[in-house]
């Protein structure tokens, strides 16, 4: 087998040296009744070209060359080519967790840069080296707030990604901090699509550990963070802001009033890859440092006064605290965080803003054009690059017509927000062209024209 | 090592210096030596209740955490703020670096603690020296 | 490093000193106006962000660096040369299974239809992804001997969490959620951390004199309050629990479950199956046994496999074969513990793991396991005269020594590990498992050739001699790295977790929750 660097002669020689007559002598600890005496029923060994053929055939059964208006927590942005050139270097790809700092300064310095850039983008003081993704990051942020405050009341906006809320519910089981959901203002209200501040104010009390909102939220609407922060802080609760679209921070003001930010950094150069691996990260105010889960890289000096970087504050983590750890997390998303680090370095201070503004412009154009034929919900409130369209035509039929022209339309919201009726969530990024938007509009308009003509 | 004669000690290596109804509590030189460089001290809050034999805080080195057990029962009246920015003081002088001051609810509990001589013997047994 | 006396200093054979480039932080090379990007021109009308976003518009620009493309390529390339990696040589890290990360895995995961698939794209446009998921699930169930599996967890710890949530849900469905989880004192730290996060008390089980599970002691503490035993098999000592059937019986008799931490599957694949020897639920580490790359700390993937009776509790959603003969996503699992993450899991890692399985086939998988065990035993045989073996039980894919013989000269496992760096290797796992004082935990994996193993053995033997004759050179190691040992105390006492440049516009916030 081509991954195994031994000849049969070498194996035989090694067995002799060990003093056994066959390899099975080294497996005698396994009780005989449990020893497999047959081949595993997996596909036979394939040559490399066959492996590639297999996956190419599978890839072809996935969407190829479709225009997509999908967002909803996973965003299609351009991935600069140098990201893969760099992360595929063996020294990054096949390196281990940097526990031995002297021979992993490459990884450690890159993480230090990542932590710095996340702080700059989010307005927080400290950031960790990554969590699994935005959904589990949000759940861990809630657990962090519960630890910090010693309270167990949790309030979560209904406009937080539905799957994130499901994950938070799974994590909260047996931890005694089930979340209560807070409604949003309906369409027509001055702050339509944003969290209902009166409802929030009513719900926050001295038992509330945290309020968790997403901004831009699942509808694409940007929340009024300063006002929400005040409501939470008045009663001593922490504010957690979950960010599913990292690119928004190029043009949307950072949630500086938050105590904890849980972000999904997939938009920063991470392929969509059917849902993962992505890149969660937690950032927070300095005073919560010791309750922060996940790895942290710190700057220090070596014996000769040279600057170096090292994993630090490990006493928070599972390998030392064991059952009293801040989290059980060990393996994180390091290589994916490196992709995000390179992306943020490529775009830089100016580029991240330019990129965000392009996204804003594309979505505005799409919303204006689609909104001319159908109803744009929550249009009164500020939004980034997603919007909700309410159509007379049922989403299933609308999207079927779009698919005939190789367009994947907005996400049908009925299973999560049935109160919105025939509603779909649309996203346009810097990669969505005017042509593509116009083509989609034309198809959507066909039926609107037909029904208007009746 | 000279352990202060007027202090009392626990088998978990805490010391207490009693003054009437209050006591100052810290960890012994043996403890700080075993831990290595101390990087952080987790102290209770002023006003917190502590119970004899129960955990009241912890001390961290780079690679380990040690729980601290209270020698007596009472209420925390003061916490050593210096240790927040300079935890290394415990390494340099463990017997002078108190962690918390407690008002004792039952001063007789002190009688069952080890005196300096017995503690020194206990340490000698532990280290096999 | 060289002494002026004739004291022994070993000869490094695997490495020679070599210049590496210096490189500051990206922020320190940044200059206003340098650009590394160019966006396509906007083909839709320009917008005024302040007008669209109002008070929500960002006024400042985040302090990201400004660099040109060549500077970025040099920056990260230089950084990469400071790292050790599997591609450079062996990692003897115990229970990490640092095996070869095949490049075809990287290639296929980047195929357009796979890399660009949006998780919410319609099913009929995702059949390829679902086929991959189904085949991987089938292969992993066959390999583990389990009846059902979920691929969602992002890492081993995440898988443990999922498996223990399922355990609790199962017990709850029987009317008694139970109170505690038994964990051997040789276990990885994620085990007790996980048990606590699921609301269970941890009961420590002292290992027996052979470093394995003391079945009599176990029988004494298992009762109707026991939810499960979390077991790593082979243990973190590298020893197979030969009494595994007794262990399973003791637990099952009281209605408790046997959870297996699958970190050490590299000793079992193709030779035996956890499902056959009594395990009820377990997790796998695709980034260990199944070759997906460690990437400096992640991403991983920790699927959870279980017996039929636990299937109702597996997370959602799951791929199922519909009546129409096509694959579909379903959430029809009324007793599921729910979602453990958004979307479906680290799909990119599924692709890599499946490519690995296809590259091996049944014969390759079995040969891989045999070579892994052969390599560990070869190392054991060639070092047991110079390093202390705390247990004489047979090793499987990893061997644990202790520093007992070296400690008398003041040399500990951590020192030997640092000296090993000078010989061109990454250290083995030091000071773990906790039940072996001064542990040296070595797992070579099957990916090491005899030459690489001999170089490692040679290095370890020379270090043992240095420990005898010239301890100073070991204690002050490493000598050959870009930086020497770092001040970890300072890093923990005064944490500096980000770069700080000239003060940006500070935003004063007076509504921060002050109490905390």
XYZ file of N, CA, C and O in Angstrom, chain A residues 290 314-315 320-321 324, chain B residues 40 60-61 63 65 67:
48
model
N -10.320 35.065 32.030
C -10.124 33.738 32.626
C -11.314 32.806 32.410
O -11.233 31.620 32.686
N -3.239 28.149 30.016
C -3.746 26.796 29.767
C -4.533 26.238 30.936
O -5.225 25.236 30.784
N -4.412 26.877 32.099
C -5.130 26.335 33.255
C -6.640 26.467 33.084
O -7.398 25.884 33.842
N -5.718 20.501 31.787
C -5.257 20.775 33.143
C -6.427 20.761 34.123
O -6.405 20.044 35.115
N -7.481 21.516 33.813
C -8.615 21.594 34.736
C -9.529 20.402 34.710
O -10.362 20.259 35.596
N -13.262 20.738 35.631
C -13.616 22.122 35.972
C -13.200 23.085 34.864
O -13.141 24.284 35.066
N -1.366 33.013 39.026
C -2.675 33.561 39.311
C -3.216 32.999 40.603
O -3.021 31.828 40.912
N -2.740 29.030 40.718
C -2.340 28.447 39.442
C -0.874 28.688 39.147
O -0.361 29.785 39.345
N -0.243 27.651 38.621
C 1.066 27.846 38.015
C 0.829 27.694 36.515
O -0.319 27.588 36.098
N 1.395 25.183 34.552
C 0.888 23.884 34.108
C -0.033 23.188 35.102
O -0.385 22.037 34.904
N -3.149 23.587 38.524
C -4.046 24.350 39.390
C -4.159 23.601 40.704
O -4.330 22.384 40.695
N -6.343 23.522 44.298
C -7.428 24.060 45.111
C -6.894 24.435 46.484
O -5.968 23.817 46.992
